[in-house]
Structures are given as C-alpha cells and as structure tokens.
Coordinates of C-alpha atoms in Angstrom, one line a residue:
X191 CA -0.7 -2.2 -1.4
X192 CA -0.3 -5.9 -2.0
X193 CA 1.6 -8.3 0.2
X194 CA 4.3 -8.4 -2.5
X195 CA 4.7 -4.7 -2.3
X196 CA 4.8 -4.7 1.5
X197 CA 7.3 -7.5 1.4
X198 CA 9.4 -5.6 -1.1
X199 CA 9.4 -2.5 1.2
X200 CA 10.3 -4.6 4.2
X201 CA 13.2 -6.2 2.4
X202 CA 14.5 -2.8 1.2
X203 CA 14.4 -1.6 4.8
X204 CA 17.0 -4.3 5.7
X205 CA 19.0 -4.3 2.5
X206 CA 22.5 -5.7 3.0
X207 CA 24.7 -3.2 5.0
X208 CA 21.9 -0.7 5.5
X209 CA 19.8 0.2 8.5
X210 CA 17.3 2.8 9.8
X211 CA 18.0 6.1 11.5
X212 CA 15.4 6.8 14.2
X213 CA 14.7 10.6 14.4
X214 CA 11.2 10.2 15.9
X215 CA 11.8 11.8 19.2
X216 CA 8.7 13.4 20.7
X217 CA 8.6 17.1 21.5
X218 CA 9.4 16.4 25.1
X219 CA 12.3 14.1 24.3
X220 CA 13.7 16.5 21.7
X221 CA 13.5 19.4 24.3
X222 CA 15.5 17.3 26.7
X223 CA 18.2 16.4 24.1
X224 CA 18.4 20.1 23.1
X225 CA 18.6 21.3 26.7
X226 CA 21.4 18.8 27.3
X227 CA 23.6 20.6 24.8
X228 CA 22.2 24.1 25.1
X229 CA 20.2 24.5 21.9
X230 CA 17.0 26.5 22.1
X231 CA 14.0 24.2 21.5
X232 CA 12.2 26.1 18.7
X233 CA 10.4 24.5 15.8
X234 CA 12.9 26.0 13.3
X235 CA 15.9 24.5 15.3
X236 CA 14.1 21.1 15.3
X237 CA 13.5 21.4 11.6
X238 CA 17.1 22.4 10.9
X239 CA 18.4 19.5 13.0
X240 CA 16.3 17.0 11.2
X241 CA 17.5 18.5 8.0
X242 CA 21.1 18.1 9.1
X243 CA 20.4 14.4 9.6
X244 CA 18.4 13.6 6.5
X245 CA 20.4 15.6 4.0
X246 CA 23.8 14.2 5.1
X247 CA 25.7 13.6 1.9
X248 CA 25.8 9.9 0.8
X249 CA 23.6 8.9 3.8
X250 CA 21.7 6.4 1.6
X251 CA 24.9 4.4 1.2
X252 CA 24.2 3.0 4.7
X253 CA 20.7 4.2 5.6
X254 CA 17.7 2.6 4.0
X255 CA 15.1 4.8 5.8
X256 CA 14.2 7.0 8.7
X257 CA 11.5 7.0 11.3
X258 CA 10.0 10.5 11.5
X259 CA 7.9 12.3 14.1
X260 CA 4.5 13.8 13.1
X261 CA 6.0 17.3 13.1
X262 CA 8.9 16.2 10.9
X263 CA 6.9 14.5 8.1
X264 CA 5.1 17.8 7.7
X265 CA 8.3 19.8 7.4
X266 CA 10.6 20.6 4.5
X267 CA 14.2 21.3 3.7
X268 CA 15.4 24.9 3.5
X269 CA 14.8 24.7 -0.2
X270 CA 11.1 23.8 0.4
X271 CA 11.2 20.1 -0.5
X272 CA 9.1 18.1 1.9
X273 CA 11.3 15.7 3.9
X274 CA 9.4 12.6 2.8
X275 CA 9.9 13.6 -0.9
X276 CA 13.5 14.5 -0.3
X277 CA 14.1 11.0 1.2
X278 CA 12.3 9.2 -1.6
X279 CA 14.3 11.1 -4.2
X280 CA 17.6 10.2 -2.4
X281 CA 16.9 6.4 -2.0
X282 CA 15.6 6.4 1.5
X283 CA 12.2 5.1 2.7
X284 CA 10.1 7.5 4.9
X285 CA 8.7 6.0 8.1
X286 CA 6.5 7.5 10.8
X287 CA 6.1 6.9 14.6
X288 CA 2.4 6.5 15.2
X289 CA 2.0 5.5 18.9
X290 CA 0.9 8.1 21.5
X291 CA 3.4 7.1 24.1
X292 CA 3.3 5.0 27.3
X293 CA 0.8 5.5 30.1
X294 CA 0.5 3.7 33.5
X295 CA -1.2 0.4 33.2
X296 CA -4.2 0.7 35.6
X297 CA -3.9 -1.8 38.5
X298 CA -0.3 -2.7 37.8
X299 CA 2.1 -0.4 39.6
X300 CA 5.4 0.1 37.7
X301 CA 4.1 -1.1 34.4
X302 CA 3.0 0.8 31.3
X303 CA 0.9 0.3 28.2
X304 CA 1.3 2.2 24.9
X305 CA -1.7 4.1 23.7
X306 CA -2.7 5.4 20.3
X307 CA -5.1 2.9 18.7
X308 CA -8.1 5.3 18.7
X309 CA -8.3 7.1 15.4
X310 CA -5.2 5.2 14.1
X311 CA -6.8 4.1 10.8
X312 CA -7.4 7.7 9.7
X313 CA -3.9 8.8 10.9
X314 CA -2.3 6.0 8.9
X315 CA -4.2 7.0 5.8
X316 CA -3.0 10.5 6.1
X317 CA 0.6 9.5 6.7
X318 CA 0.5 7.3 3.6
X319 CA -0.6 10.3 1.6
X320 CA 2.2 12.4 3.2
X321 CA 4.7 9.8 1.8
X322 CA 5.3 7.3 4.7
X323 CA 5.8 3.7 3.7
X324 CA 6.4 2.2 7.1
X325 CA 5.4 3.0 10.6
X326 CA 6.6 2.3 14.1
X327 CA 4.9 1.5 17.5
X328 CA 6.9 1.1 20.6
X329 CA 5.9 -1.0 23.6
X330 CA 7.8 -0.7 26.9
X331 CA 8.4 -3.7 29.2
X332 CA 10.0 -2.9 32.5
X333 CA 11.9 -5.4 34.7
X334 CA 11.7 -5.1 38.4
X335 CA 10.4 -6.9 41.5
X336 CA 7.5 -9.1 40.4
X337 CA 7.3 -7.4 37.0
X338 CA 6.7 -7.7 34.2
X339 CA 3.3 -9.3 34.7
X340 CA 1.7 -11.5 32.0
X341 CA -1.1 -9.0 31.8
X342 CA 1.3 -6.1 30.9
X343 CA 3.1 -8.2 28.3
X344 CA -0.2 -9.4 26.7
X345 CA -1.8 -5.9 26.7
X346 CA 1.2 -4.5 24.9
X347 CA 1.6 -7.2 22.4
X348 CA -2.1 -7.2 21.6
X349 CA -1.9 -3.4 20.9
X350 CA 1.2 -4.0 18.7
X351 CA -0.7 -6.6 16.7
X352 CA -3.8 -4.4 16.2
X353 CA -1.5 -1.6 15.1
X354 CA 0.3 -3.9 12.7
X355 CA -2.9 -5.1 11.1
X356 CA -4.1 -1.5 10.6
X357 CA -0.7 -0.6 9.0
X358 CA -0.9 -3.4 6.5
X359 CA -4.5 -2.5 5.6
X360 CA -3.2 1.0 4.7
X361 CA -0.2 -0.2 2.7
X362 CA 2.4 0.5 5.4
X363 CA 5.0 -1.9 6.7
X364 CA 4.6 -2.2 10.5
X365 CA 7.8 -2.0 12.6
X366 CA 6.9 -3.7 15.9
X367 CA 9.0 -2.6 18.8
X368 CA 8.6 -4.4 22.2
X369 CA 11.5 -2.8 24.1
X370 CA 12.7 -4.6 27.2
X371 CA 14.1 -1.7 29.2
X372 CA 17.8 -1.9 30.3
X373 CA 17.3 0.1 33.6
X374 CA 17.4 -2.1 36.7
X375 CA 19.6 -4.5 38.7
X376 CA 18.5 -7.6 36.8
X377 CA 21.1 -10.0 35.3
X378 CA 21.5 -11.2 31.7
X379 CA 19.5 -14.4 32.3
X380 CA 16.5 -12.4 33.6
X381 CA 16.6 -10.1 30.5
X382 CA 16.7 -13.2 28.4
X383 CA 13.6 -14.8 30.0
X384 CA 11.6 -11.6 29.8
X385 CA 12.6 -11.0 26.2
X386 CA 11.7 -14.6 25.3
X387 CA 8.3 -14.4 26.9
X388 CA 7.6 -11.0 25.3
X389 CA 8.5 -12.2 21.8
X390 CA 6.5 -15.4 22.1
X391 CA 3.5 -13.3 23.1
X392 CA 4.1 -10.8 20.3
X393 CA 4.2 -13.4 17.5
X394 CA 1.2 -15.3 18.9
X395 CA -0.7 -11.9 18.8
X396 CA 0.5 -11.1 15.3
X397 CA -0.7 -14.5 14.1
X398 CA -4.1 -14.1 15.8
X399 CA -4.6 -10.7 14.1
X400 CA -3.7 -12.2 10.6
X401 CA -0.6 -9.9 10.3
X402 CA 1.5 -11.0 7.3
X403 CA 5.0 -11.5 8.7
X404 CA 6.5 -11.2 5.2
X405 CA 5.5 -7.5 5.4
X406 CA 6.6 -6.8 9.0
X407 CA 9.9 -5.7 10.6
X408 CA 10.8 -6.4 14.3
X409 CA 12.6 -3.7 16.2
X410 CA 14.2 -5.6 19.0
X411 CA 16.1 -4.8 22.2
X412 CA 19.3 -6.8 22.8
X413 CA 19.6 -9.3 25.7
X414 CA 21.8 -7.2 28.1
X415 CA 22.2 -7.1 31.9
X416 CA 20.5 -4.2 33.8
X417 CA 22.4 -1.0 34.0
X418 CA 22.9 -1.3 37.8
X419 CA 23.4 -5.1 37.9
X420 CA 27.2 -4.9 38.1
X421 CA 27.3 -7.9 35.8
X422 CA 30.3 -7.7 33.4
X423 CA 29.5 -9.3 30.1
X424 CA 31.5 -9.1 26.8
X425 CA 30.2 -8.3 23.4
X426 CA 30.2 -11.9 22.3
X427 CA 28.2 -13.0 25.3
X428 CA 25.5 -10.4 24.7
X429 CA 25.5 -11.3 20.9
X430 CA 25.2 -15.0 21.6
X431 CA 22.4 -14.6 24.2
X432 CA 20.4 -12.2 21.9
X433 CA 20.8 -14.6 18.9
X434 CA 19.7 -17.6 20.9
X435 CA 16.6 -15.8 22.2
X436 CA 15.7 -14.6 18.7
X437 CA 16.2 -18.0 17.1
X438 CA 13.9 -19.6 19.7
X439 CA 11.0 -17.0 19.2
X440 CA 11.1 -15.3 15.8
X441 CA 9.8 -17.0 12.7
X442 CA 12.3 -17.3 9.8
X443 CA 9.6 -15.8 7.4
X444 CA 10.2 -12.3 9.0
X445 CA 12.2 -10.2 6.4
X446 CA 14.5 -8.8 9.0
X447 CA 15.3 -7.6 12.6
X448 CA 16.6 -4.1 13.4
X449 CA 18.0 -3.4 16.9
X450 CA 17.4 -0.3 19.1
X451 CA 20.4 1.0 21.0
X452 CA 18.4 1.5 24.1
X453 CA 20.9 3.4 26.2
X454 CA 24.0 1.5 25.1
X455 CA 27.1 3.5 24.2
X456 CA 27.6 4.2 20.5
X457 CA 30.5 1.7 20.4
X458 CA 28.7 -1.0 22.3
X459 CA 25.6 -0.8 20.1
X460 CA 27.8 -1.2 17.0
X461 CA 30.1 -3.9 18.5
X462 CA 27.1 -6.0 19.6
X463 CA 25.5 -5.9 16.1
X464 CA 28.8 -6.7 14.5
X465 CA 29.4 -9.7 16.8
X466 CA 25.9 -11.1 16.0
X467 CA 26.5 -10.9 12.3
X468 CA 29.9 -12.5 12.6
X469 CA 28.1 -15.4 14.3
X470 CA 25.9 -15.9 11.2
X471 CA 24.6 -16.9 8.8
X472 CA 21.3 -16.1 10.7
X473 CA 17.7 -16.8 9.6
X474 CA 17.1 -13.1 8.9
X475 CA 19.1 -10.0 8.2
X476 CA 20.2 -8.3 11.4
X477 CA 20.5 -4.5 11.2
X478 CA 20.0 -1.4 13.2
X479 CA 17.4 1.3 13.9
X480 CA 19.4 3.5 16.2
X481 CA 18.4 6.9 17.5
X482 CA 20.7 8.4 20.1
X483 CA 23.6 6.1 19.1
X484 CA 23.4 7.6 15.6
X485 CA 22.9 11.2 16.6
X486 CA 24.5 12.0 20.0
X487 CA 28.0 12.9 18.7
X488 CA 26.6 15.0 15.8
X489 CA 24.2 16.9 18.0
X490 CA 26.9 17.8 20.5
X491 CA 29.2 19.0 17.6
X492 CA 26.4 21.0 16.0
X493 CA 25.4 22.7 19.3
X494 CA 28.8 24.3 19.5
X495 CA 28.1 26.4 16.3
X496 CA 24.8 25.9 14.5
X497 CA 26.0 27.6 11.3
X498 CA 29.6 26.6 10.9
X499 CA 29.5 23.1 12.3
X500 CA 26.6 21.9 10.1
X501 CA 28.7 20.1 7.6
X502 CA 31.1 18.7 10.3
X503 CA 28.1 17.3 12.2
X504 CA 26.8 15.7 9.0
X505 CA 30.2 14.0 8.5
X506 CA 29.8 12.5 12.0
X507 CA 26.4 11.2 11.1
X508 CA 27.8 9.6 8.0
X509 CA 30.6 8.0 10.0
X510 CA 28.2 6.5 12.5
X511 CA 26.0 5.2 9.6
X512 CA 29.0 3.7 7.9
X513 CA 30.2 2.0 11.1
X514 CA 26.8 0.5 11.7
X515 CA 26.3 -0.4 8.1
X516 CA 29.6 -2.4 8.3
X517 CA 28.4 -4.0 11.6
X518 CA 25.2 -5.1 9.8
X519 CA 27.5 -7.1 7.5
X520 CA 29.8 -8.3 10.4
X521 CA 32.6 -6.3 8.8
X522 CA 33.2 -3.5 11.4
X523 CA 36.6 -3.2 13.0
X524 CA 37.1 -1.4 16.2
X525 CA 39.4 1.6 16.0
X526 CA 42.8 0.8 17.5

C-alpha cells in the first residue's frame, strides 16, 4: 500500500464527527468485564457481545472503525459474515490489536514494557489478509515515586516505532498508544511533564525509524491528575493542559489524534473531548477511541437479559457513539 493509501485510511479514521470503538479486550480483560456483570465467559458469549457492538444500527454515522482482538477478527456474525467483512460493507474500517501485553521491565521495579515484536511481521501479513487496515500497540507508562525512568520511556517508544514501521511495510496504518496511567497520587502538572517527555521520545523514535507520520494515528491519554491526588480540576482545565501538551510535542503533519478514556467516567471522557474541540481550531482532528466509556452501559443492560435486551443495548451503544461524535466536533451538550 502506498503512502497515499495509508494517508487516506488514516484520514478516514478521523473523519469529521467520527471516532473509533475499541473492542480489543484480551481474554483476561473480557473475563473480568463479564464477571463484573454476571455473564458467563464463553467464546459464543464473547462473539455475541462483539456482534452486538459491531452490528448496532447506523453505527457508522459516528464510528469510523473498530479495534478488534485476535479472536474477534476470526469470528463472524450470526449470519456467517466475517466481522471484518461486515464492517467494510457497513462503512467501518477493521483494526487489530497486535501487541502481546505488558511485562515487567527487568531492573526497573514498578515499570513495564510492551512485548510482541517477535513474529510481528508475519502476524501483520495475516491480519491484512483477514481484512484489517490499521493496527494498535499500547505502551504503559506508570507515574510513581522516581518513575517513570528515561529507560522505561525510551524502551516503550522504541518498540512503538519498530511496530509502526512494520505496520506501514504491510499496508496497515499504525495507531501508536503511549498511555500515561491515571492511577496514583500525582497532580495535573506531573501528568503534563510525563506526557510531554513521553510524546517527545515517541516522535523522535518514529522519525529515527522512518515512519511516515501522514499514515500514522496517535492514541493519546489526556493530561489529568492521578485518581488519588484529591486535586479538583474542571473539564476546561484538563482540555487546556492536554491541548498545550499536544501542541508542544505532536507534529502538525499527523492526520489525527484519538483519545483513550483511560478510566474516566463516560461523561468526563465526552466532556473533555468536547471542550478541546471547542478550543479549536487545532492542528489535527481530535477524536475518540474509547473502549469502556463506549461499552460499559450497554454491557450492563445486555447482561440483564441476553436475548431481549440485545436491541436496547445496541441503542445505548449508538447514543454513546453519537455523544462522542458530537464531542469530536465540539457540539456536544450536557444533558440538563
């Protein structure tokens, strides 16, 4: 795939008023989510749940694509249509999570590095044949006493850059996700500093590995105080800090930035995105790639009656997509 085609796909991923739904939970995470609402964690229940999300009527009005898990990209709808094919036919771009999760960074207590580069080229080739047109790799940066270290940040951004280069070689748009974790007692300023250093390291690594930014999407965490910091900040403050951090680190050639919800409430994730877009115009489209913030309400509703609540749960997914689609334009209004 040429750089023009990669750029075209990347631009379609952040089309005005559209974002990405993340349904790439690993088996363990899915088991935890299901256990939380009392759904038996079987392959068929997982398939049915992913079908609920992907076949939501009119979903493509606000959703440009979905990040799938390895199991999901190999599954089909109840009618036997492979999910990736169903998505393409309904105006959505299939994506795939390709990292192998985080593992302790040897010699650096409390820090992790994402693994999965071994054999990645062959996996990407297979995913392309299965219909994927973009991929995702998540790095995790924890904030704590004396962490993150420069070693941890560089190890993770180096891996992100190698992954991104391999994606583009196979015709897939890389979504690079360096998540600065919310957990902790750190304040907003500390999150800002860590996010800034991480993004600087990331774009330096992408440059060193000849990754074409025009065919790359950044999945970013917002600049927020730690969950146990006790610091009370408003939506506008978070939006302003996040924007300032991005403007000082992210090249304007990037086609777009999508945010992760990262443990924020559904409403906060939407309100923060909306505030940032109201502060525009910005150098790049700012949209969403939410997982839990798109699904939690629907999963809870579906769990109460797997047969009769299917359509009602889909309506909830549609409403969350619509709210976030409006926020991606700065046009969302909080319910009175």
